[in-house]
Coordinates of C-alpha atoms in Angstrom, one line a residue:
Chain A
M615 CA -2.2 -150.1 -3.2
N616 CA -1.8 -152.5 -6.1
S617 CA 1.3 -150.7 -7.6
V618 CA 3.0 -150.9 -4.2
L619 CA 2.5 -154.5 -4.0
V620 CA 3.8 -155.1 -7.6
N621 CA 6.9 -153.0 -7.0
L622 CA 7.7 -154.3 -3.4
P623 CA 11.0 -155.9 -4.2
F624 CA 12.4 -152.7 -5.6
I625 CA 11.2 -150.5 -2.6
I626 CA 12.9 -153.1 -0.3
V627 CA 16.1 -152.8 -2.4
V628 CA 16.1 -149.0 -1.9
I629 CA 15.7 -149.3 1.8
L630 CA 18.5 -151.9 2.1
L631 CA 20.8 -149.6 0.1
A632 CA 20.1 -146.7 2.3
I633 CA 20.8 -148.8 5.5
G634 CA 24.0 -150.1 4.0
F635 CA 25.4 -146.8 2.9
Y636 CA 24.6 -145.2 6.3
T637 CA 26.4 -148.1 8.1
I638 CA 29.5 -147.7 5.8
G639 CA 29.7 -144.0 6.3
F640 CA 28.7 -143.3 9.9
K641 CA 30.0 -146.1 12.0
R642 CA 33.5 -146.3 13.6
N643 CA 34.1 -149.9 14.3
L644 CA 35.7 -151.9 11.4
I645 CA 33.4 -155.0 11.8
K646 CA 30.4 -152.8 11.5
I647 CA 31.7 -151.3 8.3
I648 CA 32.3 -154.9 6.9
I649 CA 28.7 -155.7 7.8
G650 CA 27.5 -152.6 5.9
I651 CA 29.3 -153.8 2.8
E652 CA 27.6 -157.1 3.1
I653 CA 24.2 -155.5 3.3
V654 CA 24.8 -153.5 0.1
E655 CA 25.9 -156.7 -1.6
G656 CA 22.7 -158.5 -0.7
A657 CA 20.6 -155.7 -1.8
V658 CA 22.3 -155.7 -5.3
N659 CA 21.8 -159.5 -5.7
M660 CA 18.1 -159.1 -4.8
F661 CA 17.7 -156.4 -7.5
I662 CA 19.2 -158.5 -10.1
V663 CA 17.0 -161.4 -9.3
A664 CA 13.8 -159.4 -9.1
L665 CA 14.4 -157.9 -12.6
G666 CA 13.6 -161.2 -14.3
Y667 CA 10.1 -161.9 -13.0
I668 CA 7.3 -162.6 -15.6
K669 CA 3.8 -162.5 -14.3
G670 CA 2.5 -165.8 -13.3
G671 CA 5.6 -167.7 -14.3
Y672 CA 7.0 -171.0 -13.0
A673 CA 10.5 -171.9 -11.8
P674 CA 12.8 -172.6 -14.8
I675 CA 13.4 -176.3 -14.2
Y676 CA 12.3 -179.2 -16.6
T677 CA 12.4 -182.0 -14.1
Q678 CA 8.9 -183.0 -13.1
A679 CA 7.3 -179.7 -13.9
P680 CA 3.5 -179.2 -14.3
P681 CA 2.5 -179.6 -17.9
E682 CA 1.3 -176.0 -18.5
A683 CA 4.7 -174.5 -17.5
V684 CA 6.6 -175.1 -20.7
E685 CA 6.2 -171.6 -22.2
N686 CA 5.6 -169.7 -18.9
M687 CA 8.9 -169.9 -17.0
V688 CA 10.6 -167.0 -15.3
L689 CA 13.9 -165.8 -17.1
P690 CA 16.8 -168.0 -15.8
T691 CA 19.7 -165.8 -17.0
P692 CA 19.7 -163.3 -14.1
Q693 CA 19.8 -166.2 -11.7
A694 CA 23.1 -167.4 -13.2
L695 CA 24.5 -163.9 -12.9
T696 CA 23.4 -163.6 -9.4
L697 CA 25.1 -166.9 -8.5
T698 CA 28.4 -165.6 -9.7
S699 CA 28.0 -162.4 -7.8
I700 CA 27.3 -164.2 -4.5
V701 CA 30.4 -166.3 -5.0
I702 CA 32.4 -163.1 -5.5
G703 CA 30.9 -161.6 -2.4
V704 CA 31.9 -164.6 -0.3
A705 CA 35.5 -164.3 -1.5
V706 CA 35.6 -160.5 -0.8
T707 CA 34.2 -161.0 2.7
A708 CA 36.7 -163.6 3.7
L709 CA 39.6 -161.4 2.6
M710 CA 38.2 -158.4 4.4
L711 CA 37.8 -160.4 7.6
A712 CA 41.3 -161.9 7.4
F713 CA 42.7 -158.2 7.1
A714 CA 40.7 -157.1 10.0
V715 CA 42.1 -160.0 12.2
N716 CA 45.6 -158.9 11.3
I717 CA 44.9 -155.2 11.9
Y718 CA 43.6 -156.1 15.4
K719 CA 46.8 -158.1 16.1
S720 CA 49.3 -155.3 15.1
Y721 CA 47.4 -152.2 16.0
G722 CA 45.5 -153.3 19.3
T723 CA 42.4 -151.6 18.3
L724 CA 39.6 -151.7 15.7
D725 CA 38.7 -148.0 15.7
V726 CA 39.0 -146.5 12.2
N727 CA 40.1 -143.0 13.4
K728 CA 43.1 -144.6 15.1
V729 CA 44.2 -147.0 12.3
R730 CA 46.0 -144.2 10.4
R731 CA 49.8 -144.9 10.2
L732 CA 49.8 -144.6 6.5
R733 CA 49.7 -141.2 5.0
G734 CA 49.4 -140.0 1.4
Chain B
M256 CA 47.1 -174.2 -33.5
I257 CA 46.9 -170.5 -34.4
E258 CA 43.2 -170.5 -34.0
Q259 CA 43.3 -171.8 -30.4
L260 CA 45.7 -169.1 -29.2
P261 CA 43.1 -166.9 -27.3
A262 CA 42.2 -169.9 -25.1
L263 CA 45.9 -170.7 -24.5
I264 CA 46.7 -167.2 -23.3
I265 CA 44.1 -167.6 -20.4
A266 CA 44.9 -171.3 -19.8
I267 CA 48.7 -171.2 -19.4
P268 CA 48.9 -168.7 -16.5
L269 CA 45.9 -170.4 -14.9
L270 CA 47.7 -173.7 -15.0
G271 CA 50.8 -172.1 -13.6
A272 CA 48.9 -170.5 -10.8
F273 CA 47.4 -173.8 -9.7
V274 CA 50.5 -175.8 -9.9
A275 CA 52.5 -173.3 -7.9
P276 CA 51.2 -174.3 -4.4
F277 CA 52.7 -177.8 -4.9
F278 CA 56.2 -176.5 -4.3
K279 CA 56.2 -176.3 -0.5
K280 CA 59.7 -175.4 0.5
H281 CA 61.7 -175.0 -2.6
Y282 CA 61.8 -171.3 -3.2
K283 CA 64.3 -171.2 -5.9
A284 CA 62.2 -173.7 -8.0
V285 CA 58.9 -171.8 -7.7
A286 CA 60.7 -168.6 -8.7
I287 CA 62.1 -170.2 -11.8
W288 CA 58.5 -171.6 -12.5
G289 CA 57.0 -168.2 -12.4
I290 CA 59.6 -166.7 -14.8
I291 CA 59.0 -169.7 -17.3
I292 CA 55.2 -169.2 -17.3
T293 CA 55.2 -165.4 -17.7
G294 CA 57.9 -165.8 -20.5
V295 CA 55.7 -168.2 -22.4
T296 CA 52.7 -165.9 -22.0
L297 CA 54.8 -163.1 -23.4
V298 CA 55.6 -165.2 -26.5
V299 CA 52.0 -166.1 -27.1
S300 CA 50.9 -162.5 -26.8
I301 CA 53.4 -161.4 -29.4
L302 CA 52.2 -164.2 -31.7
L303 CA 48.6 -163.1 -31.1
A304 CA 49.5 -159.5 -32.0
N305 CA 51.2 -160.5 -35.2
E306 CA 48.2 -162.5 -36.1
V307 CA 45.7 -159.6 -35.6
L308 CA 47.8 -157.1 -37.4
T309 CA 48.0 -159.2 -40.6
R310 CA 44.6 -160.8 -40.7
G311 CA 42.0 -158.6 -39.0
I312 CA 39.7 -159.1 -36.0
M313 CA 39.6 -162.5 -34.4
V314 CA 36.6 -163.9 -32.7
Y315 CA 36.9 -167.0 -30.5
V316 CA 34.1 -169.0 -29.0
F317 CA 34.2 -171.2 -25.9
G318 CA 32.6 -174.4 -26.4
A319 CA 31.1 -174.5 -30.0
E320 CA 32.4 -174.9 -33.5
R321 CA 31.1 -171.7 -35.1
P322 CA 30.6 -168.3 -33.5
T323 CA 27.1 -167.9 -34.9
L324 CA 25.4 -170.7 -33.3
V325 CA 21.7 -169.8 -32.5
L326 CA 19.1 -171.1 -30.1
P327 CA 16.7 -173.6 -31.6
S328 CA 13.8 -171.3 -30.9
G329 CA 15.0 -168.8 -33.4
Y330 CA 16.8 -166.0 -31.4
T331 CA 19.7 -164.6 -33.3
V332 CA 21.8 -163.5 -30.3
P333 CA 25.2 -165.3 -29.9
I334 CA 24.9 -167.3 -26.8
R335 CA 28.3 -168.4 -25.8
I336 CA 31.2 -166.8 -24.0
M337 CA 33.3 -165.0 -26.6
F338 CA 36.6 -163.4 -26.8
E339 CA 37.1 -160.7 -29.5
I340 CA 40.6 -159.6 -30.1
D341 CA 41.4 -156.4 -32.0
A342 CA 44.5 -154.3 -32.4
L343 CA 43.9 -152.2 -29.2
G344 CA 43.4 -155.3 -27.1
A345 CA 46.5 -156.9 -28.5
F346 CA 48.6 -153.9 -27.7
M347 CA 47.3 -153.9 -24.1
A348 CA 48.0 -157.6 -23.8
I349 CA 51.6 -157.2 -24.8
S350 CA 52.0 -154.4 -22.2
A351 CA 50.4 -156.4 -19.4
T352 CA 52.5 -159.6 -20.2
L353 CA 55.6 -157.5 -20.5
M354 CA 55.0 -155.9 -17.1
S355 CA 54.2 -159.4 -15.5
F356 CA 57.5 -160.9 -16.9
I357 CA 59.6 -158.0 -15.5
G358 CA 57.8 -158.3 -12.2
A359 CA 58.5 -162.0 -12.0
L360 CA 62.2 -161.4 -13.0
Y361 CA 62.7 -158.7 -10.3
S362 CA 61.0 -160.7 -7.5
Y363 CA 63.5 -163.4 -7.9
S364 CA 65.7 -161.6 -5.5
H365 CA 63.5 -159.1 -4.0
V366 CA 61.2 -161.4 -1.9
A367 CA 63.8 -164.2 -1.5
H368 CA 63.7 -164.0 2.3
E369 CA 60.0 -164.3 3.0
S370 CA 58.0 -167.2 3.9
G371 CA 55.1 -168.6 2.0
L372 CA 56.6 -167.8 -1.3
E373 CA 54.5 -170.1 -3.4
K374 CA 51.3 -168.2 -2.6
Y375 CA 53.1 -165.0 -3.8
Y376 CA 53.7 -166.4 -7.2
S377 CA 50.2 -167.9 -7.4
L378 CA 48.6 -164.5 -6.7
L379 CA 50.9 -162.8 -9.3
L380 CA 49.9 -165.3 -12.0
L381 CA 46.2 -164.9 -11.0
L382 CA 46.5 -161.2 -11.3
E383 CA 47.9 -161.5 -14.9
V384 CA 45.0 -163.8 -15.7
G385 CA 42.5 -161.2 -14.5
I386 CA 44.1 -158.3 -16.4
L387 CA 44.4 -160.3 -19.7
G388 CA 40.8 -161.5 -19.4
M389 CA 39.6 -157.9 -18.8
V390 CA 41.3 -156.7 -22.0
L391 CA 40.5 -159.5 -24.4
T392 CA 36.8 -160.0 -23.7
G393 CA 33.7 -159.5 -25.9
D394 CA 30.9 -158.8 -23.5
L395 CA 30.3 -156.9 -20.2
F396 CA 29.6 -159.8 -17.9
N397 CA 33.0 -161.3 -18.6
L398 CA 34.5 -157.9 -17.9
F399 CA 32.8 -157.9 -14.5
V400 CA 34.0 -161.3 -13.5
F401 CA 37.7 -160.7 -14.6
M402 CA 37.7 -157.4 -12.8
E403 CA 36.8 -159.2 -9.6
I404 CA 39.5 -161.8 -10.2
A405 CA 42.1 -159.0 -10.7
G406 CA 40.8 -157.0 -7.7
I407 CA 40.8 -159.8 -5.2
S408 CA 44.3 -161.0 -6.3
G409 CA 45.6 -157.5 -6.2
A410 CA 44.2 -156.7 -2.8
A411 CA 45.7 -159.9 -1.3
L412 CA 49.1 -159.2 -3.1
V413 CA 49.3 -155.8 -1.6
G414 CA 48.8 -157.0 2.0
F415 CA 51.3 -159.8 1.7
R416 CA 54.0 -158.9 4.2
S417 CA 51.8 -159.2 7.2
Y418 CA 54.3 -158.8 10.0
R419 CA 53.9 -155.0 10.2
G420 CA 50.8 -153.1 10.4
E421 CA 50.9 -150.9 7.3
A422 CA 50.3 -153.7 4.8
N423 CA 47.1 -154.8 6.3
E424 CA 45.8 -151.2 6.6
A425 CA 46.6 -150.7 2.8
G426 CA 44.9 -153.9 1.9
I427 CA 41.6 -153.1 3.7
Chain C
M1072 CA 30.8 -174.3 24.8
T1073 CA 30.7 -178.0 24.5
T1074 CA 27.9 -179.4 26.6
T1075 CA 26.5 -182.9 26.3
I1076 CA 23.5 -181.9 24.3
I1077 CA 25.6 -180.1 21.7
R1078 CA 27.9 -183.1 21.3
T1079 CA 25.1 -185.6 20.9
M1080 CA 23.2 -183.5 18.3
T1081 CA 26.3 -182.9 16.4
R1082 CA 27.0 -186.6 16.1
I1083 CA 23.5 -187.3 14.8
L1084 CA 23.1 -184.3 12.5
S1085 CA 26.5 -184.0 10.7
P1086 CA 26.4 -187.1 8.5
L1087 CA 23.1 -186.0 7.3
I1088 CA 24.3 -182.6 6.4
L1089 CA 27.4 -184.1 4.5
V1090 CA 25.3 -186.5 2.5
F1091 CA 22.9 -183.8 1.6
G1092 CA 25.8 -181.6 0.4
L1093 CA 27.0 -184.5 -1.8
Y1094 CA 23.5 -185.0 -3.3
I1095 CA 23.3 -181.3 -4.2
I1096 CA 26.7 -181.5 -6.0
L1097 CA 26.0 -184.7 -8.0
H1098 CA 22.4 -183.7 -9.1
G1099 CA 23.5 -180.3 -10.6
H1100 CA 22.2 -180.7 -13.9
L1101 CA 18.6 -181.8 -13.0
T1102 CA 17.6 -179.9 -9.8
P1103 CA 18.7 -176.5 -8.4
G1104 CA 22.2 -176.6 -7.0
G1105 CA 25.5 -177.5 -8.6
G1106 CA 29.1 -177.1 -7.6
F1107 CA 29.3 -174.0 -5.5
Q1108 CA 26.1 -174.5 -3.6
G1109 CA 26.8 -178.2 -2.7
G1110 CA 30.3 -177.3 -1.7
A1111 CA 29.1 -174.5 0.6
V1112 CA 26.6 -177.0 2.3
F1113 CA 29.3 -179.6 2.7
A1114 CA 31.7 -176.9 4.2
S1115 CA 28.9 -175.8 6.6
G1116 CA 28.6 -179.3 7.8
L1117 CA 32.4 -179.5 8.4
A1118 CA 32.1 -176.0 10.2
L1119 CA 29.5 -177.7 12.6
L1120 CA 32.0 -180.4 13.5
I1121 CA 34.7 -177.8 14.1
V1122 CA 32.6 -175.7 16.5
G1123 CA 31.0 -178.5 18.3
F1124 CA 34.1 -180.1 19.9
E1125 CA 36.9 -178.9 22.0
R1126 CA 40.2 -177.5 20.7
K1127 CA 42.6 -180.4 21.2
R1128 CA 40.3 -182.8 19.6
V1129 CA 39.7 -180.6 16.6
K1130 CA 43.4 -180.1 16.1
S1131 CA 44.3 -183.7 16.3
L1132 CA 41.4 -184.6 13.8
F1133 CA 42.1 -181.9 11.2
E1134 CA 45.8 -181.8 11.1
K1135 CA 46.1 -184.9 9.0
A1136 CA 43.4 -183.9 6.5
P1137 CA 45.2 -182.7 3.2
L1138 CA 43.0 -179.7 2.4
S1139 CA 45.2 -177.8 0.1
F1140 CA 45.9 -181.0 -1.9
I1141 CA 42.0 -181.5 -2.5
E1142 CA 41.9 -177.9 -3.5
S1143 CA 44.6 -178.3 -6.0
I1144 CA 43.0 -181.4 -7.4
G1145 CA 39.8 -179.6 -8.0
A1146 CA 41.4 -176.7 -9.8
L1147 CA 43.7 -178.8 -12.0
G1148 CA 40.7 -181.3 -12.8
F1149 CA 38.6 -178.3 -14.1
L1150 CA 41.5 -177.0 -16.2
G1151 CA 42.4 -180.5 -17.4
I1152 CA 38.9 -181.1 -18.8
G1153 CA 39.0 -177.8 -20.6
L1154 CA 42.3 -178.6 -22.2
I1155 CA 41.2 -182.0 -23.3
G1156 CA 38.4 -180.3 -25.1
L1157 CA 41.0 -178.0 -26.6
A1158 CA 42.7 -181.0 -28.2
T1159 CA 39.6 -181.9 -30.2
Y1160 CA 37.3 -178.9 -30.8
T1161 CA 37.6 -175.7 -28.8
F1162 CA 38.2 -174.9 -25.2
L1163 CA 35.7 -176.4 -22.7
K1164 CA 33.6 -178.2 -25.3
N1165 CA 31.1 -180.8 -24.2
F1166 CA 32.7 -183.8 -25.6
I1167 CA 31.2 -186.4 -23.4
A1168 CA 27.6 -185.8 -24.4
N1169 CA 25.9 -188.4 -26.6
S1170 CA 28.7 -190.8 -26.2
G1171 CA 29.2 -194.0 -24.0
F1172 CA 31.2 -192.8 -21.1
L1173 CA 30.2 -192.3 -17.4
F1174 CA 27.9 -189.4 -17.7
G1175 CA 27.2 -189.4 -21.4
S1176 CA 23.6 -190.5 -22.4
S1177 CA 21.4 -188.2 -24.4
T1178 CA 18.6 -186.4 -22.8
P1179 CA 14.8 -186.7 -23.9
E1180 CA 13.1 -183.4 -24.7
G1181 CA 10.4 -181.6 -22.9
I1182 CA 9.2 -182.3 -19.3
N1183 CA 10.5 -185.6 -17.8
P1184 CA 11.8 -186.9 -14.4
G1185 CA 15.5 -186.4 -14.7
Y1186 CA 18.0 -189.1 -15.5
L1187 CA 21.3 -188.9 -13.7
N1188 CA 23.4 -190.5 -16.5
T1189 CA 23.1 -187.5 -18.8
G1190 CA 24.9 -184.2 -18.7
G1191 CA 28.3 -184.6 -20.2
T1192 CA 31.2 -182.5 -19.0
L1193 CA 28.9 -180.4 -16.8
S1194 CA 28.8 -183.2 -14.1
Y1195 CA 32.6 -183.5 -14.0
L1196 CA 32.9 -179.8 -13.7
N1197 CA 30.4 -179.7 -10.9
I1198 CA 32.3 -182.4 -9.0
F1199 CA 35.7 -180.4 -9.3
V1200 CA 34.2 -177.0 -8.4
G1201 CA 32.5 -178.8 -5.3
L1202 CA 35.9 -180.2 -4.2
K1203 CA 37.6 -176.8 -4.5
V1204 CA 34.9 -174.8 -2.7
L1205 CA 34.7 -177.4 0.1
A1206 CA 38.4 -177.3 0.7
G1207 CA 38.6 -173.5 0.5
L1208 CA 35.8 -172.7 2.9
T1209 CA 36.8 -175.3 5.4
S1210 CA 40.3 -174.1 5.6
I1211 CA 39.1 -170.5 6.2
V1212 CA 36.9 -171.6 9.1
L1213 CA 39.8 -173.8 10.5
I1214 CA 42.4 -171.0 10.4
F1215 CA 40.0 -168.6 12.0
F1216 CA 39.3 -171.1 14.7
L1217 CA 42.9 -172.1 15.5
I1218 CA 44.2 -168.5 15.5
L1219 CA 42.1 -167.4 18.5
G1220 CA 44.1 -169.6 21.0
R1221 CA 41.4 -169.4 23.7
E1222 CA 40.5 -172.3 25.9
R1223 CA 37.3 -171.4 27.5
D1224 CA 34.7 -173.8 28.7
E1225 CA 31.2 -172.4 29.4

C-alpha cells in the first residue's frame, strides 16, 4: 500500500495517457480529437513536474521561507521546462481550433470520415 | 563583431518577423523587406561558415562572459543557454538560409494577389528562425523549443489560403 | 446570456482580476508567476468582459483598442533589450543589476522578504512578455467571439 501511495502521480499519468490515446484514435468528431490531444499534453506536463520531487521538500522560493528550508527545496528546473511546455500547448490548441472553425465553414460538417477531399 | 555572430543570426530574422506586421497595406514594401532580411541572413551564415572552417568549433554563451561559469555551490555543469557551431551545423545553416532567400524571392510575384500578406512574411521569417535554431543549438531543450517554433509556423503557413477547404484540412 | 446578475457581477469582479494580473506580472522575480502567467490572468479578465456584455457594445468597445500594436511593442521591446546587451557584453546579458537604474539594486542573500527594486533586466522582460501574451490571447478570444454572428438572448 505504501508503494502505491508513493508512486501515485505516475499511475495517474499512465491512466490519463490511456484515456487520451483512446480519444484520439476512436472518436469521430473533430472537437473530441482536439480534447484528446489536450489530455495527453496535460499528462506529459504532470509527469515532468512529478519527476523533481524530493521527499519532505519545500517550495523553491526564497521570499519569507521558513528557516529550515534552505537546503531542503524541491528541484526547480523541471518547473521551468513545464512552463515552456504549457505555453507551447496553448499555442498549438489555439491554432487547431482556428483550423477547425474554418473546416466547419467550408465543408459543412465536422465528421473526420467526410473531411477527405485531399488524397495522397 | 565576429564573436557575436551566432546571436546575430537568430536576432536579425526575429527582428524582421516582428517589424513586418507594421506594413498594413503596402504589399510591395513588405515583400522587399522580406528579401532584404533573408539576404542579410544568407551573408551572415556564409561568414559564420568561413569562421568555423578556419578556426575550429565555436561556443557561444547567452548572457555571461565566459562559457565555463559555474554555480557558486561547486557544480561543474555549464548553466547557460549555449550555441555550439561546428562544420555540419554551418553547412546546414547555409542550406536553410539559401532556401529561405529563394522562397522570399519567388513569393514576390507568387502571392501578390492575396490579402493579409504581412502575416505571410512574418510566418516565413519565423520558420527560418526555428530551423536555424534547431541546427545551431548545444543542448536538447533548445532543440525542443525551436522545433515547436518551426512546427507551429510551418502549420500556419500551410493553411494560409483559407478560402477553399483543402488548405485547412492539410493544416490540421 | 446577459441577465442583470451577470452584468452586475462582471462590473464588480473584473477590475479586481485585472489588477491581480498586473501584480503577478510585476512581482515575477519574488513570488511565483512572471510574464506568461500574469498575461494569461489579465487576458482571462478581458475575456470575462467580452462574454458578459452584448455584441454591439463589445464591438464598439474593442474596435478602438490597438491590440496588434501592443503585441508588436512587447516583441520589439524584448528584442531591443537583448540587442542593447549585445552592444556591451553578450546577447541578453543582465546589465541593469547592481547599478542605479529603475530595477537595479542588489539582492541580499538567504531568506528575506523580497524587495521590488531588484532584479535587473528580468523585470523588463517580464513586462514585455506580459504585454505580448495579453494582446495575443485577447485577440484570439475576440476573433472567435465576433466570427459567430449570432444574436441570441436567453
